[in-house]
N, CA, C and O atoms as a DFTB+ gen file, in Angstrom:
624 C
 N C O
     1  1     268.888     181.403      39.483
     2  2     269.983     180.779      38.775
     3  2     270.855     180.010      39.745
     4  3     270.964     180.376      40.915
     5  1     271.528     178.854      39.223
     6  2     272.381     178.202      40.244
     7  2     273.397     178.771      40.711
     8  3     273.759     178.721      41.887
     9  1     274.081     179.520      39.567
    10  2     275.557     180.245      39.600
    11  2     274.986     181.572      39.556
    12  3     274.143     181.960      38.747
    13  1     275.580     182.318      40.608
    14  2     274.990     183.432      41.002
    15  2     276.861     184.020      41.114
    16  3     277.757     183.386      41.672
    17  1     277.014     185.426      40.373
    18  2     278.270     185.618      39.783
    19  2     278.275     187.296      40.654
    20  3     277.721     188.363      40.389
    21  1     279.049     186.917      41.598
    22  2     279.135     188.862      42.689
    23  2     279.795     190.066      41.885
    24  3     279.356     191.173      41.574
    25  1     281.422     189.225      41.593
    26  2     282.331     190.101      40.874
    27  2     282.980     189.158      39.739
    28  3     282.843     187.948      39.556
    29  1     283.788     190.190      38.988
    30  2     284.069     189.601      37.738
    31  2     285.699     188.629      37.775
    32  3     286.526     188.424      36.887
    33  1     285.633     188.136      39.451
    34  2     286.878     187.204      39.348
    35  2     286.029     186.246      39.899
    36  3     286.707     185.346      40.395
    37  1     284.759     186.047      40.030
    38  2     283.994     184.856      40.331
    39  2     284.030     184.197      38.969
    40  3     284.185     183.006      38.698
    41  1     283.810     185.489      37.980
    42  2     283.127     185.176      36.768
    43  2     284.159     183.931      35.741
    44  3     283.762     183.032      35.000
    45  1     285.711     184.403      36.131
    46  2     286.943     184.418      35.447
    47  2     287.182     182.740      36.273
    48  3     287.877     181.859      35.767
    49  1     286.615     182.626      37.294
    50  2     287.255     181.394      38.053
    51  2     285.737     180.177      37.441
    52  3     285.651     178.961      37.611
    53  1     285.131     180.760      37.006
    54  2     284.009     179.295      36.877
    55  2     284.517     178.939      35.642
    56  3     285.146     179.510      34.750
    57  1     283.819     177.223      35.949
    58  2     284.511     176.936      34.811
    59  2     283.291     176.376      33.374
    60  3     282.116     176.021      33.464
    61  1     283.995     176.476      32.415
    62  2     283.524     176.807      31.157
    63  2     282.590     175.904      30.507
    64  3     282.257     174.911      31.154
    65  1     282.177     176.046      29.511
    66  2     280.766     174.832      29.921
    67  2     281.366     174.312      28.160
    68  3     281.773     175.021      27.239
    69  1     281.219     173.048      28.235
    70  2     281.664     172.534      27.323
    71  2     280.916     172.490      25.742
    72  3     279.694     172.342      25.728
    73  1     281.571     172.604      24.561
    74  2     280.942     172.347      23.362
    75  2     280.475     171.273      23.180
    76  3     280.928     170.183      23.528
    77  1     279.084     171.625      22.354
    78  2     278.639     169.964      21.465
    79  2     279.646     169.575      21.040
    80  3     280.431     170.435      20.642
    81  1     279.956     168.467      20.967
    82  2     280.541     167.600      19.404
    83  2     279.756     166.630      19.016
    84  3     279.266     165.656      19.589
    85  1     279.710     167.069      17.897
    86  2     278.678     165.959      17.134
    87  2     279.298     165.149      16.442
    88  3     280.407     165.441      15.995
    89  1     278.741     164.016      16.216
    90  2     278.817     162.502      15.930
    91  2     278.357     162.466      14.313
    92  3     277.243     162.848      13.953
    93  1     279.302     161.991      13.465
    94  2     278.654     161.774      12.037
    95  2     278.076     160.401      11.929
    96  3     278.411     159.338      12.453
    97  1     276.821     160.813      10.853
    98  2     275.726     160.008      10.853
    99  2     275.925     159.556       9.176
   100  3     275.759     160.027       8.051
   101  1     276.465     158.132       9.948
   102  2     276.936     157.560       8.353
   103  2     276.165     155.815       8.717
   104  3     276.170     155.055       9.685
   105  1     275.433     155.796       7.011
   106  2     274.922     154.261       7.759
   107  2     275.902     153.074       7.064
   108  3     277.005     153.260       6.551
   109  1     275.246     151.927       7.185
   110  2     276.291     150.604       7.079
   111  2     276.972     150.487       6.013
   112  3     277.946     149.735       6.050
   113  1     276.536     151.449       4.338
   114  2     276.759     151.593       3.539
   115  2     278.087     152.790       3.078
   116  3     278.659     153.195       2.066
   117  1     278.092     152.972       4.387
   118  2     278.971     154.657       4.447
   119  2     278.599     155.887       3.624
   120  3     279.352     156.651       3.020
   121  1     277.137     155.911       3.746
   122  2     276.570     157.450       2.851
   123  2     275.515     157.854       4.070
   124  3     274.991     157.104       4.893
   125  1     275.383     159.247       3.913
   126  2     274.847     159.868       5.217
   127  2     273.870     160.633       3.996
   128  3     274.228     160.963       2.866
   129  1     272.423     160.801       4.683
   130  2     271.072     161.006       4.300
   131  2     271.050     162.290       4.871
   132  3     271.466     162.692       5.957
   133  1     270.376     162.972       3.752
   134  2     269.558     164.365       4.716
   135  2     268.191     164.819       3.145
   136  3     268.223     164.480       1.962
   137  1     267.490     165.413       3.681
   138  2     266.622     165.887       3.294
   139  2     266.757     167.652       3.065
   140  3     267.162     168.482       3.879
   141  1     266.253     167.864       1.636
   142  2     266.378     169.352       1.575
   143  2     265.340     169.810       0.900
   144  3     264.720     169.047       0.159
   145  1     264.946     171.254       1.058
   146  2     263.743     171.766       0.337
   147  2     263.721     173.260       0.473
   148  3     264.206     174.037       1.295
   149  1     263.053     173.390      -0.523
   150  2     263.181     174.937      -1.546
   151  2     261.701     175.191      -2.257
   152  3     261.509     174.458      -3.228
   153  1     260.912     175.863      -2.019
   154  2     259.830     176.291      -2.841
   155  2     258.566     175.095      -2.160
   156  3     258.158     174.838      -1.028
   157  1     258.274     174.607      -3.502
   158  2     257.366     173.154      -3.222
   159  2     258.147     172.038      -3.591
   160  3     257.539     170.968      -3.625
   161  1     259.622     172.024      -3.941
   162  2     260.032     170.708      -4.422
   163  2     260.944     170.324      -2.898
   164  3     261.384     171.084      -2.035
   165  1     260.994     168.707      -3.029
   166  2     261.995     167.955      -2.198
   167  2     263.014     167.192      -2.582
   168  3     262.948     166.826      -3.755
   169  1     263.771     166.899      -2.078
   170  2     265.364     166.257      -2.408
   171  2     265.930     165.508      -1.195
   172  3     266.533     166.026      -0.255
   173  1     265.658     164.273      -1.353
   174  2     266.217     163.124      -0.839
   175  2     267.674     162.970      -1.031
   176  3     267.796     162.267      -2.034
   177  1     268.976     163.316      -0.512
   178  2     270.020     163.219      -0.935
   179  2     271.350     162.354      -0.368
   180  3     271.313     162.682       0.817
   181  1     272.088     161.773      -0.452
   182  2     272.650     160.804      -0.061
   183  2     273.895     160.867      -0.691
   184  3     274.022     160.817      -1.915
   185  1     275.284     161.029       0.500
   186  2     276.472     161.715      -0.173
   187  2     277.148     160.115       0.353
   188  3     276.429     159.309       0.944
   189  1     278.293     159.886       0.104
   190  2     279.363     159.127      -0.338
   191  2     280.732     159.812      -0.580
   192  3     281.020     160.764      -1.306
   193  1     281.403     159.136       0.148
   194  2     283.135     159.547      -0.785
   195  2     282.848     158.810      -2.289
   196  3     281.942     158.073      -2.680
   197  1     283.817     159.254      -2.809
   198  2     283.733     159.153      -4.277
   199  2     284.334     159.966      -5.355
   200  3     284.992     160.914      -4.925
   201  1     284.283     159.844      -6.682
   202  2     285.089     160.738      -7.698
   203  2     284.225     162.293      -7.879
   204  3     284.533     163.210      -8.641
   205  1     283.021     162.231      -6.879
   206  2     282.205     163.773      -7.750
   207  2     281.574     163.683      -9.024
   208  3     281.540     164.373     -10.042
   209  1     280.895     162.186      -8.480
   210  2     279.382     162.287      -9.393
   211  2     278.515     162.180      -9.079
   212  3     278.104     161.293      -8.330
   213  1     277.716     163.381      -9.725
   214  2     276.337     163.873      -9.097
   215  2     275.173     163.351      -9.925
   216  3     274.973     163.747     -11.074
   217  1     274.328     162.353      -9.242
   218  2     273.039     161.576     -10.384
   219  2     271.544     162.216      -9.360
   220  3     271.215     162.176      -8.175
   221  1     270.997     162.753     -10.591
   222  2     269.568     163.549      -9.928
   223  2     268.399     162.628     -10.635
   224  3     268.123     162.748     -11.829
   225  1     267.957     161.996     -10.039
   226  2     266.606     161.105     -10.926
   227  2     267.313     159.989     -11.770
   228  3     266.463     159.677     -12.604
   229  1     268.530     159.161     -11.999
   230  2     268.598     158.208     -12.212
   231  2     269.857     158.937     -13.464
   232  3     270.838     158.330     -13.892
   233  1     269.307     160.847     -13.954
   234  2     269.851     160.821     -14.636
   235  2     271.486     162.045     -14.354
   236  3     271.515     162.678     -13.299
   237  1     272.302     162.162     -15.060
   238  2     273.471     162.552     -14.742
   239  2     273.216     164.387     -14.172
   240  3     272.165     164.750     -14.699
   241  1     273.613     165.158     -13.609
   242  2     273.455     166.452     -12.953
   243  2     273.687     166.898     -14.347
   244  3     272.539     167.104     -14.740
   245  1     274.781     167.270     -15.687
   246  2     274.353     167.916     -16.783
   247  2     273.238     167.771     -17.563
   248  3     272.930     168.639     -18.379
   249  1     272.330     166.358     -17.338
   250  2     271.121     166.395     -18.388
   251  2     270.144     166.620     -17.690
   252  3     269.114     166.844     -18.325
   253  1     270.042     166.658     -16.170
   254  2     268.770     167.040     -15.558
   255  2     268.738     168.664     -15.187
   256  3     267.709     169.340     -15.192
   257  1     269.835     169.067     -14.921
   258  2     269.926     170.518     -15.030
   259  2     271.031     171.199     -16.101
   260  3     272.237     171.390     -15.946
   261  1     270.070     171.520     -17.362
   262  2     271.134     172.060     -18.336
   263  2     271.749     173.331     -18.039
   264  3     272.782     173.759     -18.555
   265  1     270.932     173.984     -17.039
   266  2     271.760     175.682     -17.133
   267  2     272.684     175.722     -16.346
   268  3     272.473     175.413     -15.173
   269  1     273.655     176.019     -16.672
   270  2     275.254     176.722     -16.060
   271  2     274.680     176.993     -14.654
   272  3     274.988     176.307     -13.679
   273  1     273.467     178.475     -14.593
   274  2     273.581     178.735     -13.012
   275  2     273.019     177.738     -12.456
   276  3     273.854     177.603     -11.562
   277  1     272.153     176.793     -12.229
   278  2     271.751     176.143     -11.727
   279  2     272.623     174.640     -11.286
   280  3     272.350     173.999     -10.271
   281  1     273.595     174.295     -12.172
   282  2     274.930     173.433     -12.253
   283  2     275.530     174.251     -10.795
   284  3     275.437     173.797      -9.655
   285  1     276.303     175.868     -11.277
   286  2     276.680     176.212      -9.952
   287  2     276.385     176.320      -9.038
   288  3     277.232     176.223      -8.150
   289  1     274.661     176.650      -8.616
   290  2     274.311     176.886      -7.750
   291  2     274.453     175.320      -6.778
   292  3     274.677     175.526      -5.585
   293  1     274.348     173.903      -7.173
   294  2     274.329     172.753      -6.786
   295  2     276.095     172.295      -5.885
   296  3     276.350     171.708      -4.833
   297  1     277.071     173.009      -7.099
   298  2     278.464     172.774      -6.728
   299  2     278.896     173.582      -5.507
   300  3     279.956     173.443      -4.896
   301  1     277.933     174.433      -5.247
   302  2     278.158     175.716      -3.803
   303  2     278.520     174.912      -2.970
   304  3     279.740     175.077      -2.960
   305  1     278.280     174.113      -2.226
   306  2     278.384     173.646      -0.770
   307  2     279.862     173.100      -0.884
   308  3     280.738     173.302      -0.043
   309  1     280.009     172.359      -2.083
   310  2     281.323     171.669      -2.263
   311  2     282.490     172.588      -2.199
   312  3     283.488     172.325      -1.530
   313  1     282.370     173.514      -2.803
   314  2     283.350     174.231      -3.104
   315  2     283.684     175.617      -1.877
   316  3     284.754     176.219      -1.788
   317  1     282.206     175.911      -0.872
   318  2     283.162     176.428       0.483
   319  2     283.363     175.902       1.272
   320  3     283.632     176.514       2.306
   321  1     283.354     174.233       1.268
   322  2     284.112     173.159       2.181
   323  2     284.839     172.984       1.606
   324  3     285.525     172.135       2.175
   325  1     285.384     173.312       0.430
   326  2     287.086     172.416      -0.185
   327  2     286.376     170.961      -0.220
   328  3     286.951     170.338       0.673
   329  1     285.669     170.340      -0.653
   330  2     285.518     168.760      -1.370
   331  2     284.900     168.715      -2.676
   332  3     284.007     167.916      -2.959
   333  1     285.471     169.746      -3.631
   334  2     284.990     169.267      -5.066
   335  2     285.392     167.947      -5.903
   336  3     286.475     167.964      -6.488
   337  1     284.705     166.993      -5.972
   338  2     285.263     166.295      -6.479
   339  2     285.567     164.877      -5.426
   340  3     286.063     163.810      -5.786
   341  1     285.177     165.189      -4.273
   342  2     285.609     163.629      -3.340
   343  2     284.403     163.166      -2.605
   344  3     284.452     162.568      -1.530
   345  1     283.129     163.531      -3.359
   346  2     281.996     162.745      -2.844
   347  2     280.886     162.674      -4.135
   348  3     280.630     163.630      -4.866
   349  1     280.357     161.469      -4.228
   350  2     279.298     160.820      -5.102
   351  2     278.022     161.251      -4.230
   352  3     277.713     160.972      -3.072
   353  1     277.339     162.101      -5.295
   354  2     275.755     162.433      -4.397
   355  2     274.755     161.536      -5.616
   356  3     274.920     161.298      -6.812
   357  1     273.612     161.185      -4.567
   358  2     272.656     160.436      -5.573
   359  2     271.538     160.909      -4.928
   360  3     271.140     160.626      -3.798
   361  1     270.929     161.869      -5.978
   362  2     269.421     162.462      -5.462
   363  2     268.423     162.170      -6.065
   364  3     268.606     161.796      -7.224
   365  1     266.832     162.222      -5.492
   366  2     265.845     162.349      -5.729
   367  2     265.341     163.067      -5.719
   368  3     264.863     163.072      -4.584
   369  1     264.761     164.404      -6.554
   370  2     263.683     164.842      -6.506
   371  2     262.358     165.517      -7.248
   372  3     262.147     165.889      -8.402
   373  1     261.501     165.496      -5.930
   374  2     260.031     166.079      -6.756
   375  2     259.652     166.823      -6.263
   376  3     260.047     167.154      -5.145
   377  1     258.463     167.550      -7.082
   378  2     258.208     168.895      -6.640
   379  2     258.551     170.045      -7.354
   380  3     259.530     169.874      -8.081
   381  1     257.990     171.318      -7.384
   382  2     258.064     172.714      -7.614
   383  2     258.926     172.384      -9.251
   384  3     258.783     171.355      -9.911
   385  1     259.610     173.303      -9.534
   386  2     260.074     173.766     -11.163
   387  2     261.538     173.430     -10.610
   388  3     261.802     172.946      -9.510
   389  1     262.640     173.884     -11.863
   390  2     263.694     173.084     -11.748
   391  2     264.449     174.597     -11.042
   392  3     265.635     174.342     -10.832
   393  1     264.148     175.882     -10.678
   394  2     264.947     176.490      -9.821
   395  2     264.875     175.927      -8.570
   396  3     265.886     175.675      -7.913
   397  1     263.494     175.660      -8.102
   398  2     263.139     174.975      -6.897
   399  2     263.613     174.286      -6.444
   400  3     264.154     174.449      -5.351
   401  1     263.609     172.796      -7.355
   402  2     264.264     171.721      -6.842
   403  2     266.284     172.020      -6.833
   404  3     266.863     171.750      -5.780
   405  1     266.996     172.472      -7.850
   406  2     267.872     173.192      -7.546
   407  2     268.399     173.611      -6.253
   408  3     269.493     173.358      -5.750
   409  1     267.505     174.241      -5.843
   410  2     267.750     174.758      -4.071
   411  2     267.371     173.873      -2.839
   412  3     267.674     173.824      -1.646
   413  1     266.596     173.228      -3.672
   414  2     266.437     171.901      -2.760
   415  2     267.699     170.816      -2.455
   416  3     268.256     170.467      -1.414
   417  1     267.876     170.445      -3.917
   418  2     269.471     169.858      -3.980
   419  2     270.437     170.269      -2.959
   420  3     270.965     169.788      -1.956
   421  1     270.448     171.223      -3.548
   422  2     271.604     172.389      -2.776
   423  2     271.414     172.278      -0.997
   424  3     272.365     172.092      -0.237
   425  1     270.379     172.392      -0.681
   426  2     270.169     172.551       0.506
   427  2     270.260     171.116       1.562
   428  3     270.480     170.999       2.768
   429  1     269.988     170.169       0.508
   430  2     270.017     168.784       0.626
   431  2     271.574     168.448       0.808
   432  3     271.900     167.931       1.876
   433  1     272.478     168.680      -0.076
   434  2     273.925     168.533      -0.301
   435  2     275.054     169.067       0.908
   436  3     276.241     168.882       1.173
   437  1     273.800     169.908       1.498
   438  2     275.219     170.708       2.394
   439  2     274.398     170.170       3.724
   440  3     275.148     170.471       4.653
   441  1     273.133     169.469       4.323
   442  2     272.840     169.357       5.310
   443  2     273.539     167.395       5.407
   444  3     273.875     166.707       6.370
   445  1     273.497     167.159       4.143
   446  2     274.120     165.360       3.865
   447  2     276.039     165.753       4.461
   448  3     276.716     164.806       4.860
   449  1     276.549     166.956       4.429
   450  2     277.840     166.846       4.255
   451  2     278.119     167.256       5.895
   452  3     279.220     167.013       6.390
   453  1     277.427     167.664       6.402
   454  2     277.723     168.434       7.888
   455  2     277.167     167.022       8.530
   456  3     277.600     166.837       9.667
   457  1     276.283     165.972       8.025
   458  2     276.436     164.762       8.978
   459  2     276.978     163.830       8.649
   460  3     276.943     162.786       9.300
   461  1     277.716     163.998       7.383
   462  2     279.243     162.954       7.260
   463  2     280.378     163.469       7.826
   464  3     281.354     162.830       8.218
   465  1     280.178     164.860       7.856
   466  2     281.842     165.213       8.305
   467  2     280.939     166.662       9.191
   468  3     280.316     167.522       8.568
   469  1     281.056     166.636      10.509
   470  2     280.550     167.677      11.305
   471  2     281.227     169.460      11.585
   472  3     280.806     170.539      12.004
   473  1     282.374     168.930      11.098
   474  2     283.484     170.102      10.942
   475  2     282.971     171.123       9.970
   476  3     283.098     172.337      10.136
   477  1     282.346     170.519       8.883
   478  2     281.902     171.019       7.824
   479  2     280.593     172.001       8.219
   480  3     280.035     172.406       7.199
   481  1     279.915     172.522       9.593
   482  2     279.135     172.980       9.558
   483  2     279.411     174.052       9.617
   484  3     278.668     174.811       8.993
   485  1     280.359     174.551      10.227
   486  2     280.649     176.263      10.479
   487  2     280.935     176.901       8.953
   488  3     280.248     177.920       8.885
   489  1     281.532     176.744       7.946
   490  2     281.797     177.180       6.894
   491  2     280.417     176.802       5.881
   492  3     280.098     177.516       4.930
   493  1     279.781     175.725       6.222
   494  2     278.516     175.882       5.083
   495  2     277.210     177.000       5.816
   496  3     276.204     177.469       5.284
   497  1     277.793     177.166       7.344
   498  2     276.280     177.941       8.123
   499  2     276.518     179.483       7.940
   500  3     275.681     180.383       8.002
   501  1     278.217     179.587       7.637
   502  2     278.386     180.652       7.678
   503  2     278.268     181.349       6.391
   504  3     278.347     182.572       6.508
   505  1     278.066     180.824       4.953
   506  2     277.187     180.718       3.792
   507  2     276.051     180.585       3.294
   508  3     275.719     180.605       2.108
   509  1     274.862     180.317       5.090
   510  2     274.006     180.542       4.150
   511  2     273.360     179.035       3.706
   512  3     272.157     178.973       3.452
   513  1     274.131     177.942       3.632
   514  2     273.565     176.843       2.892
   515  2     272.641     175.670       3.838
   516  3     272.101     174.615       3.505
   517  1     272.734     176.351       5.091
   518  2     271.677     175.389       6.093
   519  2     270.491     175.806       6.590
   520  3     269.806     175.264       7.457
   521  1     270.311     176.703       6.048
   522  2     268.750     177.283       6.275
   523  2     268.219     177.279       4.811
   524  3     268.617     177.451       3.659
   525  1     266.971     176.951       5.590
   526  2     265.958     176.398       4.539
   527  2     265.090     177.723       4.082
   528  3     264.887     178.416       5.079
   529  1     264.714     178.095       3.308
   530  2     264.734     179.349       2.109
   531  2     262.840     178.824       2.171
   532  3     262.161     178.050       1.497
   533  1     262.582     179.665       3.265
   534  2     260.686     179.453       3.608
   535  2     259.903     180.181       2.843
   536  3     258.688     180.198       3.038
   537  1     260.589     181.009       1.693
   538  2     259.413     181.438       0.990
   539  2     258.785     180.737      -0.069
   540  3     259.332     180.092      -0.963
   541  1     257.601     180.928       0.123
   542  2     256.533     180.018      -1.052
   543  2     255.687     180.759      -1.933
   544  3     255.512     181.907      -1.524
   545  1     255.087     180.485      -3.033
   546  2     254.117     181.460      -3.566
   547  2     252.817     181.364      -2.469
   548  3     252.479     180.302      -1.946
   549  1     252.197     182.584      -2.237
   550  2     251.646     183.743      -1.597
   551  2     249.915     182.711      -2.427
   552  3     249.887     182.857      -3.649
   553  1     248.979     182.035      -1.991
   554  2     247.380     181.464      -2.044
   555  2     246.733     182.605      -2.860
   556  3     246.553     183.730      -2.395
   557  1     246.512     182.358      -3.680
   558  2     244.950     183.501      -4.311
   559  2     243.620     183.463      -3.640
   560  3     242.964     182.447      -3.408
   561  1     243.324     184.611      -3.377
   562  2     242.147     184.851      -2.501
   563  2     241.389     185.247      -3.352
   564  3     241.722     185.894      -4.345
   565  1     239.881     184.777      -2.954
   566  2     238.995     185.344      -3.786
   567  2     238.544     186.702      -3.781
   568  3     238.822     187.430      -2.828
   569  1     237.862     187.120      -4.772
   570  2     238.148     188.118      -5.119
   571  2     238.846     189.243      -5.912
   572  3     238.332     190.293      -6.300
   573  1     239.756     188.941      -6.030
   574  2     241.249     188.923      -6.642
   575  2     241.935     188.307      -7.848
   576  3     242.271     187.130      -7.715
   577  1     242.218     188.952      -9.091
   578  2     242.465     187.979     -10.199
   579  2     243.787     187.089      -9.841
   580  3     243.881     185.965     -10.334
   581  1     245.157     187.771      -8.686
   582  2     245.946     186.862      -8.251
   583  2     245.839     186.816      -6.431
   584  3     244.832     187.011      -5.750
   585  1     246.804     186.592      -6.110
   586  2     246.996     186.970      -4.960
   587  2     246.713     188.380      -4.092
   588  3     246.009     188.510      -3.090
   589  1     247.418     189.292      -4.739
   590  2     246.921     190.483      -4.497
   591  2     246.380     191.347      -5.822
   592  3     245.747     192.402      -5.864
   593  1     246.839     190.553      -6.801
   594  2     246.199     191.932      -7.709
   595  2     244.549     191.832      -8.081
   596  3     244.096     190.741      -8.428
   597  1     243.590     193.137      -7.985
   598  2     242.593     193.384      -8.325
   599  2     242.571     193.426      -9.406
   600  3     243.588     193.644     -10.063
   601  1     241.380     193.228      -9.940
   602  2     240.618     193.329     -11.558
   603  2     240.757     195.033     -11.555
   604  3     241.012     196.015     -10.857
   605  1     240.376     194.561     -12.913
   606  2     240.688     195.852     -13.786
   607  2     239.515     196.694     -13.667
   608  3     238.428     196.393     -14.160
   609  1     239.754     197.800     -12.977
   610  2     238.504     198.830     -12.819
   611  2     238.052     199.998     -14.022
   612  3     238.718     200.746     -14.738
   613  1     236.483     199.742     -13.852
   614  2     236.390     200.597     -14.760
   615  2     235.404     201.307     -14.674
   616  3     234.394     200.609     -14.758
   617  1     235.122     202.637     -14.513
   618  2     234.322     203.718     -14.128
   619  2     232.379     203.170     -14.597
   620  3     231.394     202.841     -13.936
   621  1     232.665     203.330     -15.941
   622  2     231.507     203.251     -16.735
   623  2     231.348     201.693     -17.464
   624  3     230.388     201.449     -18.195
């Protein structure tokens, strides 16, 4: 090692090694891109300041996702950064069923908001909303009527 530390007033006198700061990644348009994914679906997402309207496939966030939890589960990121309501998201996506893409959104929404505004990462990481959720359905092997379950045995 370079710094080789004897006693603990060597330790107290070096000096401190500085934090990242990161740089928000906003393009000429002023909306910052990130990519999110959940299951088998993907979500192209693209945030903006704005009044807090959310368009998924061309069509409005209440007609592409009718259920309540799935509405909330999308508004998460907004609401443990404090910006409900002051950014326009416009997503794409395909893939997997609509819990899937849901978490895709979601995951999409909070990685678009930590590279418009970088401050925003400690409170969405500390929730949970920047890791990407790697479980997938489990391949059927042959042999096997699913994945793991065996056929139905029968003596005689």
């Amino acid at each position: 090692m370079a710094d080789d530390f004897s006693a603990l007033a060597d330790l107290k006198a070096a000096t401190p090694v500085a934090a990242v700061v990161r740089e928000p990644k906003i393009d000429a348009q002023g909306r910052s891109y990130a990519t999110g994914k959940r299951k088998n679906a993907i979500a192209r997402v693209w945030v903006k300041p704005g009044s807090g309207r959310i368009t998924v496939n061309g069509r409005a966030l209440e007609v592409y996702f009718a259920r309540p939890v799935l509405r909330m589960m999308i508004n998460q990121p907004f609401q443990v950064a404090n910006r409900s309501g002051q950014f326009d998201v416009v997503v794409t996506v395909v893939g997997g069923g609509l819990s899937g893409q849901a978490g895709a959104v979601r995951h999409g929404i909070s990685k678009a908001l930590t590279f418009y505004e970088p401050a925003l990462r400690t409170p969405l990481k500390a929730g949970g909303f920047l890791t990407r959720d790697s479980r997938v359905v489990e391949r059927k092997k042959y042999g096997k009527a699913k994945a793991r379950r065996s056929f139905q045995f029968s003596k005689r």
